[in-house]
Every structure is written in structure tokens, then in C-alpha cells.
Coordinates of N, CA and C in Angstrom, one line a residue:
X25 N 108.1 118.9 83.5 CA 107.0 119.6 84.2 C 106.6 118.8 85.4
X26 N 105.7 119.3 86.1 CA 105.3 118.7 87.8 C 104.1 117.7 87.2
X27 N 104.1 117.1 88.1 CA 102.6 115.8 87.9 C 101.8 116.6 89.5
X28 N 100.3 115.7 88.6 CA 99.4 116.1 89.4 C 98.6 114.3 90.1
X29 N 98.6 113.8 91.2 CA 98.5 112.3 91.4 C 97.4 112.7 93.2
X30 N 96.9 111.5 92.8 CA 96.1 111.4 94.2 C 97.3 110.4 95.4
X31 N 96.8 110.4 95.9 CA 97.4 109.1 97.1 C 96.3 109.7 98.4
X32 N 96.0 107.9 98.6 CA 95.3 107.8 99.5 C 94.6 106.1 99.6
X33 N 94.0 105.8 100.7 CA 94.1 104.4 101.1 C 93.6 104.1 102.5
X34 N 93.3 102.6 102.3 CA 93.6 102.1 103.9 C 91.7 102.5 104.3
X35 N 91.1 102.1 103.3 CA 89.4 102.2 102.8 C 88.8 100.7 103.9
X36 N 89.3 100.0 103.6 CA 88.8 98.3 104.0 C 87.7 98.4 103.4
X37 N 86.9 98.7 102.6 CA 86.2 98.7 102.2 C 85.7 97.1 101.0
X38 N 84.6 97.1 99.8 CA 84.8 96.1 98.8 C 83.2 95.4 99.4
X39 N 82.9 95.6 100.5 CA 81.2 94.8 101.0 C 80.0 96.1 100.6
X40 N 79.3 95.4 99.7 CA 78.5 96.3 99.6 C 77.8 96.7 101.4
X41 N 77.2 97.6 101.8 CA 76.7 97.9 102.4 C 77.3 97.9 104.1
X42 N 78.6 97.6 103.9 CA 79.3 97.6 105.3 C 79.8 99.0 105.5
X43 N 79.9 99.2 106.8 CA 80.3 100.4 107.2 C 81.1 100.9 106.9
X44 N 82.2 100.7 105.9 CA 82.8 101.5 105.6 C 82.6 102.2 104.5
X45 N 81.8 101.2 103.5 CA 81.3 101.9 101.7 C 80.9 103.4 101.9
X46 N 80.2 104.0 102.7 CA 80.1 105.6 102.5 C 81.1 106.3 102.8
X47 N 81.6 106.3 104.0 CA 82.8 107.0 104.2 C 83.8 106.9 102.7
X48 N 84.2 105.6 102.4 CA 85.0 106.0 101.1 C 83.7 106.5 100.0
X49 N 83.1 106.6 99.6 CA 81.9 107.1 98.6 C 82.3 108.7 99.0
X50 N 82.1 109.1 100.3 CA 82.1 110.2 100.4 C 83.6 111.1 100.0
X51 N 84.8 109.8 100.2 CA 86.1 110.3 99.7 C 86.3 110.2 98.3
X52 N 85.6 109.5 97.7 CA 85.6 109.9 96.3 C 84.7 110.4 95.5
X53 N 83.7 111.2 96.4 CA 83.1 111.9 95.7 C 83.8 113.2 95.5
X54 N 84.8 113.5 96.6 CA 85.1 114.9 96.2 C 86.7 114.5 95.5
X55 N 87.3 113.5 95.2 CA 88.3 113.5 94.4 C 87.6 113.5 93.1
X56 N 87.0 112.4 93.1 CA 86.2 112.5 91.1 C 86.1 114.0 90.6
X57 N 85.1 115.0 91.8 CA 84.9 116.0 91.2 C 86.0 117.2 91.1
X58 N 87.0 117.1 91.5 CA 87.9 117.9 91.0 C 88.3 118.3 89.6
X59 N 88.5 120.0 89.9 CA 88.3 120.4 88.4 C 89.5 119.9 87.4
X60 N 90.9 119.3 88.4 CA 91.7 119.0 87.2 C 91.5 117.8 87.7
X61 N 91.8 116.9 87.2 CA 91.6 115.6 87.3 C 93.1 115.0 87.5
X62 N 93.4 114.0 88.7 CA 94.8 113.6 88.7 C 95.4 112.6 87.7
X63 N 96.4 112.5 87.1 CA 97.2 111.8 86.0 C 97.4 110.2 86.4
X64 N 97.5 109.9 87.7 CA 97.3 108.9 88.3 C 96.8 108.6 89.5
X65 N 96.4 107.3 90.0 CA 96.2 107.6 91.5 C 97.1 106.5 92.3
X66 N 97.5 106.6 93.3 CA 98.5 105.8 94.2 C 97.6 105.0 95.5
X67 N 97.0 104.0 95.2 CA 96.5 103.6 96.3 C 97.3 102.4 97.5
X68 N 97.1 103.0 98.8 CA 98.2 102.8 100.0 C 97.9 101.7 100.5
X69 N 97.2 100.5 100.0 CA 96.6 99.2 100.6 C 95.3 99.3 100.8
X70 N 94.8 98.2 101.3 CA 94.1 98.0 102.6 C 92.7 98.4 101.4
X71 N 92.3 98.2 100.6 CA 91.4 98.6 99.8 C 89.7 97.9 100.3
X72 N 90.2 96.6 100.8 CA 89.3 95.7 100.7 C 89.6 95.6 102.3
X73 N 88.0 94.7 102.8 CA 88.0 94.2 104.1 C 88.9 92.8 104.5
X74 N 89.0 92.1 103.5 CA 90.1 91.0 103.1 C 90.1 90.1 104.8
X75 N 91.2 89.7 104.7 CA 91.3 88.9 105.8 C 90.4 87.8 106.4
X76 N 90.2 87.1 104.8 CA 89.7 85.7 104.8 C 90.5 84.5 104.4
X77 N 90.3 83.4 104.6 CA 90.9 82.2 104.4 C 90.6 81.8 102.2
X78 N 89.2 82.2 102.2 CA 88.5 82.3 101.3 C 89.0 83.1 100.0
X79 N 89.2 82.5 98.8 CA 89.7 83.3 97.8 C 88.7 83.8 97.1
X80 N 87.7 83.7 96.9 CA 86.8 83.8 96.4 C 85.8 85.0 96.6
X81 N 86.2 84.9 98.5 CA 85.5 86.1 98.9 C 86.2 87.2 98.4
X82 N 87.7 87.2 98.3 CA 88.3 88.5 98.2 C 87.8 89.0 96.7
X83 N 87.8 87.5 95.8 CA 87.9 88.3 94.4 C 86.3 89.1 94.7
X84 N 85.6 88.5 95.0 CA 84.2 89.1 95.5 C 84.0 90.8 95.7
X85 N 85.1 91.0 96.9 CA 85.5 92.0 97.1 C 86.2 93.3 96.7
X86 N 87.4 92.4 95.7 CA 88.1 93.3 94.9 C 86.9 94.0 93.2
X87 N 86.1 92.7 93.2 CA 85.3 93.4 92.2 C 84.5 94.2 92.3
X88 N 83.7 94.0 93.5 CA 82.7 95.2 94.0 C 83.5 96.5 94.6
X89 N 85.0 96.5 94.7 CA 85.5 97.6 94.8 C 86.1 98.6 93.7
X90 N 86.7 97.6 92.8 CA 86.6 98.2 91.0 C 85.3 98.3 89.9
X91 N 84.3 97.5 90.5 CA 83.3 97.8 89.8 C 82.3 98.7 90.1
X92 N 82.3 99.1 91.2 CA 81.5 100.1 92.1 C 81.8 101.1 92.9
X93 N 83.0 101.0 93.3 CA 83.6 102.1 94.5 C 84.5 102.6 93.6
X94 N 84.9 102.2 92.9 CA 86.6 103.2 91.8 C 85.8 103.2 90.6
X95 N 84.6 102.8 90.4 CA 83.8 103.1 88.6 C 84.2 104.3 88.3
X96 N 84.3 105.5 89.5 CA 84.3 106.9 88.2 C 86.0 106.8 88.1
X97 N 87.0 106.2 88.4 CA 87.9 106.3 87.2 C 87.8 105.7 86.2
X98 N 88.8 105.8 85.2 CA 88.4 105.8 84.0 C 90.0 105.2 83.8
X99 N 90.1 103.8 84.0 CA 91.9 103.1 84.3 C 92.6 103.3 83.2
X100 N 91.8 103.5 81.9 CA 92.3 103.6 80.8 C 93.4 105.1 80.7
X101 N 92.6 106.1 81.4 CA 93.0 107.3 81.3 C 94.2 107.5 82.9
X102 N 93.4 107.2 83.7 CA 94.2 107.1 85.0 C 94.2 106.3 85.9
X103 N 95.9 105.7 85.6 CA 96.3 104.4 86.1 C 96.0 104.4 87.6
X104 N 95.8 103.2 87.7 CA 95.5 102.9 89.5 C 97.1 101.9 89.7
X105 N 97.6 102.8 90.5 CA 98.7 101.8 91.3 C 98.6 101.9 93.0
X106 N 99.3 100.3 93.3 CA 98.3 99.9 94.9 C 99.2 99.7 95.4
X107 N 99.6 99.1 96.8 CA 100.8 99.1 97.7 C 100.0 97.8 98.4
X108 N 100.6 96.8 98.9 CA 100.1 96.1 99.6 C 99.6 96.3 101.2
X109 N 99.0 95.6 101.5 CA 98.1 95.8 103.0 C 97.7 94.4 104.0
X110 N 98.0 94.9 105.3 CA 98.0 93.6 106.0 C 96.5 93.1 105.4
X111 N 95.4 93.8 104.9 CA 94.3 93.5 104.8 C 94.1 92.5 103.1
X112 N 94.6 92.8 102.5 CA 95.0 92.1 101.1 C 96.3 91.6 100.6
X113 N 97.1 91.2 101.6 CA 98.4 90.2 101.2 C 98.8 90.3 102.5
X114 N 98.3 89.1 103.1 CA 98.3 88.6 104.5 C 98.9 86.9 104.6
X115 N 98.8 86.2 103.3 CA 99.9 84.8 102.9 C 99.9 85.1 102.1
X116 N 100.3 83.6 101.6 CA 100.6 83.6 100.3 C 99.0 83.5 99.4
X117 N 98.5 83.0 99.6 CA 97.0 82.6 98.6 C 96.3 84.4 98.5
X118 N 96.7 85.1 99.4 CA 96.1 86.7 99.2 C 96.8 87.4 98.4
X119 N 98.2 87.0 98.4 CA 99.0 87.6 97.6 C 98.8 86.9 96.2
X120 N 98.3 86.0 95.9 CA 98.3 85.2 94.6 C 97.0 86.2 93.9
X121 N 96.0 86.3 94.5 CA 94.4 87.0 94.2 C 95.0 88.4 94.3
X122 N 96.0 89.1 95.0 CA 96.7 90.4 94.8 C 97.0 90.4 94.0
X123 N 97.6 89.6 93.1 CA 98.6 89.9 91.9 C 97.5 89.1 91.2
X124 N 96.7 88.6 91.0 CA 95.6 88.4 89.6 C 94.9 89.5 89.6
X125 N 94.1 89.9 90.5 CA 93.3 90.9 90.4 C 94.0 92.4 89.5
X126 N 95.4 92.3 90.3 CA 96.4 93.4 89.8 C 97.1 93.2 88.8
X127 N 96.9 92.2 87.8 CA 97.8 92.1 87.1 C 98.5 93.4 85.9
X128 N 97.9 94.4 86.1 CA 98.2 95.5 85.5 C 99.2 95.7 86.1
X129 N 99.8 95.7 87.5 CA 101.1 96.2 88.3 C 102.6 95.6 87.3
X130 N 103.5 95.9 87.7 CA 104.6 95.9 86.9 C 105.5 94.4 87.6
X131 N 105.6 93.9 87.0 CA 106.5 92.4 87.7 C 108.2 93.0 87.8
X132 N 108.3 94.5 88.6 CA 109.5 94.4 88.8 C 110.8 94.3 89.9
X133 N 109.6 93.6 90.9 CA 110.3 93.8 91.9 C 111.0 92.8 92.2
X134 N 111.6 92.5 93.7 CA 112.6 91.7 94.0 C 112.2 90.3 93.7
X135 N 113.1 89.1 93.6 CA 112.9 87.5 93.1 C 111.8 87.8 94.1
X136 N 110.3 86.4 93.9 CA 108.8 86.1 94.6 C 108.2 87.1 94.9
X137 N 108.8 88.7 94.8 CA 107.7 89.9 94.9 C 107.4 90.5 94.1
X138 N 107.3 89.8 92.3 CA 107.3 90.2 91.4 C 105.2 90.9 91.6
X139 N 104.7 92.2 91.4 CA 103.7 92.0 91.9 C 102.7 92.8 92.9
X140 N 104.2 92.7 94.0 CA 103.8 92.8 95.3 C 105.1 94.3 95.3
X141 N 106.3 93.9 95.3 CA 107.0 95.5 95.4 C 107.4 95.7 93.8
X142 N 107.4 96.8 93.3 CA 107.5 97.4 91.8 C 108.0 98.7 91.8
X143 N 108.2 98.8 90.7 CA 108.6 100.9 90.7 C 107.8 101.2 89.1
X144 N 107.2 102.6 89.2 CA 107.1 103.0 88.0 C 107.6 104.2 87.8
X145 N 108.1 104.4 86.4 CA 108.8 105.6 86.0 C 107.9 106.4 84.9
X146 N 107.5 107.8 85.3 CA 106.7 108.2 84.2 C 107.2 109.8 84.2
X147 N 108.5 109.5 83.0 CA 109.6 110.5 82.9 C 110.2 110.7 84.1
X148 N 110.4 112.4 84.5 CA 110.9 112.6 85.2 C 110.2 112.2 86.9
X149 N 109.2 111.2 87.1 CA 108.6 110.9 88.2 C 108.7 109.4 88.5
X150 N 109.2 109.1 89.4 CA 109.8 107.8 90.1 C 108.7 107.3 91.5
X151 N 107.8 106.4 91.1 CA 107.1 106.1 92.3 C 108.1 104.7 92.4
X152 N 107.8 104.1 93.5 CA 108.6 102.5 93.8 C 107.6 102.1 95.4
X153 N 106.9 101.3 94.8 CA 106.0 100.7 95.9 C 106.7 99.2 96.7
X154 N 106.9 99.6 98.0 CA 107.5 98.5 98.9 C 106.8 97.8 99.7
X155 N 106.4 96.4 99.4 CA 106.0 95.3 100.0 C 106.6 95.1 101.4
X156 N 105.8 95.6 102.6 CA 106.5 95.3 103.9 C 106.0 93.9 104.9
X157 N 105.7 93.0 104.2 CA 105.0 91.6 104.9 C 104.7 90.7 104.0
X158 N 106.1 90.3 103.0 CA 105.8 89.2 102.5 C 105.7 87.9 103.1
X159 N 104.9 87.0 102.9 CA 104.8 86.0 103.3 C 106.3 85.0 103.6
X160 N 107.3 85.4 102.1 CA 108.2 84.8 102.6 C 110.0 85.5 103.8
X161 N 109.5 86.7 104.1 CA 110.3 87.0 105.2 C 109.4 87.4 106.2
X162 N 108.0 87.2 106.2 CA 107.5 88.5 107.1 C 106.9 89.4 107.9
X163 N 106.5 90.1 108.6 CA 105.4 91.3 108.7 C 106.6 92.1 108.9
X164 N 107.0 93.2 108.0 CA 107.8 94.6 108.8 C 109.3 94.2 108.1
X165 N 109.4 93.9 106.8 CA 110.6 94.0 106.4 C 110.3 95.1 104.9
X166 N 111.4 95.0 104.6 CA 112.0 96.2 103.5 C 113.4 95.1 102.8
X167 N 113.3 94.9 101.7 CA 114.1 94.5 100.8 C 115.2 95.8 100.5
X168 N 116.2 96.1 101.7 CA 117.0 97.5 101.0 C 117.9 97.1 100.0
X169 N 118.2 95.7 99.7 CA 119.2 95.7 98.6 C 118.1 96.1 97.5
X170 N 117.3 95.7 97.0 CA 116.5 96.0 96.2 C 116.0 97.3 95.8
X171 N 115.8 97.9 97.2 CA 115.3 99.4 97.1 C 116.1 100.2 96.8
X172 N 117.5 100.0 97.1 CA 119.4 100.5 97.2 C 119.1 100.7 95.8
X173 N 119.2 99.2 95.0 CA 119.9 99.2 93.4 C 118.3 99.8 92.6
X174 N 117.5 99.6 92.7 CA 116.1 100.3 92.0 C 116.5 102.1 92.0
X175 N 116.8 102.7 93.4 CA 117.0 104.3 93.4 C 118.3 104.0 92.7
X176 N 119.0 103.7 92.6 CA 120.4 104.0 92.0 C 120.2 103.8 90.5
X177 N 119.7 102.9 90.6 CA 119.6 102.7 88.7 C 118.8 103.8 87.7
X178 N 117.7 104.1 88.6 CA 116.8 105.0 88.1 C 117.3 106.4 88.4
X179 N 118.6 106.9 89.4 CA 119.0 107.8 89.3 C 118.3 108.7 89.7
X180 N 117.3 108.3 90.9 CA 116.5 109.3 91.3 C 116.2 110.4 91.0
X181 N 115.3 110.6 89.9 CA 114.7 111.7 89.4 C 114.1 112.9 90.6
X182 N 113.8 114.0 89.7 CA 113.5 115.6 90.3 C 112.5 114.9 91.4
X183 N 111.4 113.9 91.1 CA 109.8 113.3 91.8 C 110.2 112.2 92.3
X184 N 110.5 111.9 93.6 CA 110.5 110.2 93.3 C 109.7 110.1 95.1
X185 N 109.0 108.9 94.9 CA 108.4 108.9 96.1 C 108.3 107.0 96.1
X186 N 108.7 106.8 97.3 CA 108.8 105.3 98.2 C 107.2 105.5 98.7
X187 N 106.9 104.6 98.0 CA 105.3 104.4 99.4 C 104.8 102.8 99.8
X188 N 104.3 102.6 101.0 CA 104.4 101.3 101.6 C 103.7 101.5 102.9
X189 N 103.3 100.7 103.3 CA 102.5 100.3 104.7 C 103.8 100.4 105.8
X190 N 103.4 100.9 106.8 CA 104.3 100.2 108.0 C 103.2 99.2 109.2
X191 N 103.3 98.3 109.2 CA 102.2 97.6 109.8 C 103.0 97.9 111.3
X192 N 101.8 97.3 112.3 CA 102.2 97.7 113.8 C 103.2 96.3 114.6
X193 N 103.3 95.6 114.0 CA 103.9 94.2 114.3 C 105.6 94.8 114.2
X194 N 106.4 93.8 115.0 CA 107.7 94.3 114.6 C 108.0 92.6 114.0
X195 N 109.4 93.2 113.6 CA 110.2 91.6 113.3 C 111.6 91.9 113.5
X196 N 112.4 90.9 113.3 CA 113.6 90.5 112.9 C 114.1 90.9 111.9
X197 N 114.8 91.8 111.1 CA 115.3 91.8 110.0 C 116.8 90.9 109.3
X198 N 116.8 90.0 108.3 CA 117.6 89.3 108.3 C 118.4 89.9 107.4
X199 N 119.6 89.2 106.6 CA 120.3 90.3 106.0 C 119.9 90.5 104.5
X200 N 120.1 91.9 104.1 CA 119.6 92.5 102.7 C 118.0 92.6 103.3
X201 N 118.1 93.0 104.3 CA 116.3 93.7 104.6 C 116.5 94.5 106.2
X202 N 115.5 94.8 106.2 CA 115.2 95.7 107.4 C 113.9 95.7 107.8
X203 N 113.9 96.5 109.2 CA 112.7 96.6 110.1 C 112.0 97.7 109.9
X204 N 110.8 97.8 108.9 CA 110.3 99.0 108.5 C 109.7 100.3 110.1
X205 N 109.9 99.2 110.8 CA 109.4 100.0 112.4 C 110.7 100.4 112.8
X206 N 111.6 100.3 112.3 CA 112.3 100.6 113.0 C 113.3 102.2 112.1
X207 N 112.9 101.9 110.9 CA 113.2 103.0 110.0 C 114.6 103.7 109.6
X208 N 115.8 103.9 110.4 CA 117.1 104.3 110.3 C 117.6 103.6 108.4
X209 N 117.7 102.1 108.7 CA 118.0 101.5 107.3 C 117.5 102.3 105.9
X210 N 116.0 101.8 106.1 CA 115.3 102.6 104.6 C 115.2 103.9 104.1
X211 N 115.6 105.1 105.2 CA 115.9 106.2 105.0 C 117.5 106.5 105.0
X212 N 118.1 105.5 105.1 CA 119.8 105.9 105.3 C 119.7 105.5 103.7
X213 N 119.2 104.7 103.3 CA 119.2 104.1 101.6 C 118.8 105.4 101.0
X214 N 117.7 106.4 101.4 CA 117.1 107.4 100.9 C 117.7 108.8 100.9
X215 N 118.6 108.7 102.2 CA 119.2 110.0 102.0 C 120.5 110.1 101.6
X216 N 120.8 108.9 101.7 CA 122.3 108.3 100.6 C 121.9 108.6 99.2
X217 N 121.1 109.1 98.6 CA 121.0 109.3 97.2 C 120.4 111.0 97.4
X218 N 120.5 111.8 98.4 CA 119.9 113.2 98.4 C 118.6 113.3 98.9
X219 N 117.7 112.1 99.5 CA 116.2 112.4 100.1 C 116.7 112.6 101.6
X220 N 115.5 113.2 101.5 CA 115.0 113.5 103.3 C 113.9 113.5 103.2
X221 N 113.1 113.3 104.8 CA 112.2 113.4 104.8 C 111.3 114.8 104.4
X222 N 110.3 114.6 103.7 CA 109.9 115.7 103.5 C 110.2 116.7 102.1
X223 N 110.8 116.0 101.8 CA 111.9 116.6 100.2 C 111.1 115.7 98.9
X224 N 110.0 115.6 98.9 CA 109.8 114.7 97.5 C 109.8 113.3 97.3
X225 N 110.7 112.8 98.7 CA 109.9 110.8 98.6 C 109.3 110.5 100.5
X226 N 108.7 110.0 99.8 CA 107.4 109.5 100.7 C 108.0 108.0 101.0
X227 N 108.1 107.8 102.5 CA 107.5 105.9 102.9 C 106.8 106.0 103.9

């Protein structure tokens, strides 16, 4: 059968009373109230204002954003899965408070991005979330060996959707990765298994 899923992101939100809290209030007031309710939700980064030195602030952050801005889901019933963001995994110490706060995410991704890139399979629906700025290659890479053997193994189901940031910075791509700005690589991985744009996976 078809799934029914939110996606959406890129809030910076998590301070009470900063200018962004209503704008997302007002975006999740009309998702909560929807009459069917989605089976999961896909969030695209950037949740929090982040981009401090401070670990403390973020956890600050990330709780006033699960405890107050995402209260009306209900995680038990519908999973929250996140995608990293130059705004919350910006080194390594954001990425460490990424992956505690998250520790619900799936540790399946490539060696050190256990965390940070993952895939989940729920039946016939394939999400695979790609970390594009790890600290240890980064701003604007793509692990395609990883992403290659992950679609191949899982055999790309009828649903399958790539989702990930593309930040505005370029880089170097070294080998077994690519330049997510620059895009030919990560889609030649995607349409070498039957995607196109626009056909059911998303990056």
C-alpha cells in the first residue's frame, strides 16, 4: 500500500520567543490538524538556531524544540526522522549533541556517521538520509560508495526517497564521495538503479 509522511524543515527555530517560533507554530498548526494524520514525519535539518560553541545551549534548544514546538506529536505513534543541518552538525561536538539528543536515529550509516547518515525501511518504503558536512570530510560531500551499496542492498523499493541538505559552500570531493553542488555523481548512483528526478526519490 502507499504511505502517508510529512517532510519539511529548515525551522531554526528551539529559542523560546525568537522570531522564528511562530512562523513554525503556525506550520504546525495546520500539519497537527490534519484529518489523516501522517505515519511519519521526515525532518530536513536546521531545526534549531544552533550555531554555538556551547553544548549546552543546543541541548537547551533541542529540548524547547521537542518539548514545546513538536509536543503535538505523539513519537510513540509517529516517528520523527531528521537529516542533518549546517545549523545542528556544524563540528564535531554538534554532531556528538546531534546524535544524543537523536539517539532514536538508526546507527547505519557509513564508519564515524553512524547517526548522522542512516536509512530506514518500513516495508515497501525506503527513506536514506545523507549527511552532506561531516566534520570529517567536509561541507558538500556525499559518501556514494555508501549510498551505491545501501540502494543496492535494499533493492530499491516501489518508495524510496534520498533526503539531505545541499549547503551553499562547495568543496573538493575526494574519492568514494562527491560534490553534492555539483550533483551529476549522486543522481548517476540514483538513476543507475531506475530513479529520476521526480520519480519517487528525493535529494
Amino acid at each position: 500500500g502507499g504511505h502517508q509522511f510529512g517532510v519539511y524543515g529548515d525551522c531554526c527555530s528551539g529559542i523560546p520567543g525568537a522570531r522564528h517560533e511562530s512562523t513554525f507554530a503556525s506550520v504546525n498548526a495546520v500539519v497537527s490538524q490534519l484529518a489523516s494524520q501522517p505515519e511519519l514525519v521526515c525532518f530536513l535539518g536546521d531545526e534549531i538556531r544552533g550555531l554555538v560553541a556551547d553544548g549546552s545551549v543546543l541541548r537547551d534548544q533541542w529540548r524547547h524544540w521537542f518539548q514545546r514546538e513538536m509536543a503535538w506529536v505523539d513519537r510513540d505513534q509517529i516517528p520523527l526522522y531528521h537529516a542533518t543541518g549546517n545549523h545542528t552538525a556544524y563540528d564535531a561536538a554538534s554532531e556528538d549533541v546531534f546524535r544524543e539528543v537523536l539517539s532514536h536515529l538508526p546507527r547505519n550509516g557509513p564508519p564515524g556517521q553512524e547517526g548522522l547518515s542512516y536509512y530506514v525501511r518500513r516495508g515497501n518504503l525506503l527513506l536514506v538520509f545523507v549527511n552532506t558536512m561531516w566534520s570529517g570530510l567536509g561541507d558538500g560531500r556525499v559518501e556514494t560508495w555508501w549510498l551505491n551499496s545501501t540502494l543496492a542492498r535494499m533493492r530499491m523499493p516501489p518508495t524510496s526517497w534520498c533526503l539531505g541538505i545541499i549547503p551553499r559552500t562547495r568543496s573538493t570531493a575526494s574519492p568514494g564521495t562527491t560534490s553534492v553542488t555539483s550533483m551529476p555523481k549522486p543522481w548517476g548512483v540514483l538513476a543507475g538503479l531506475g530513479a529520476a528526478p521526480g520519480a519517487g526519490v528525493r535529494l
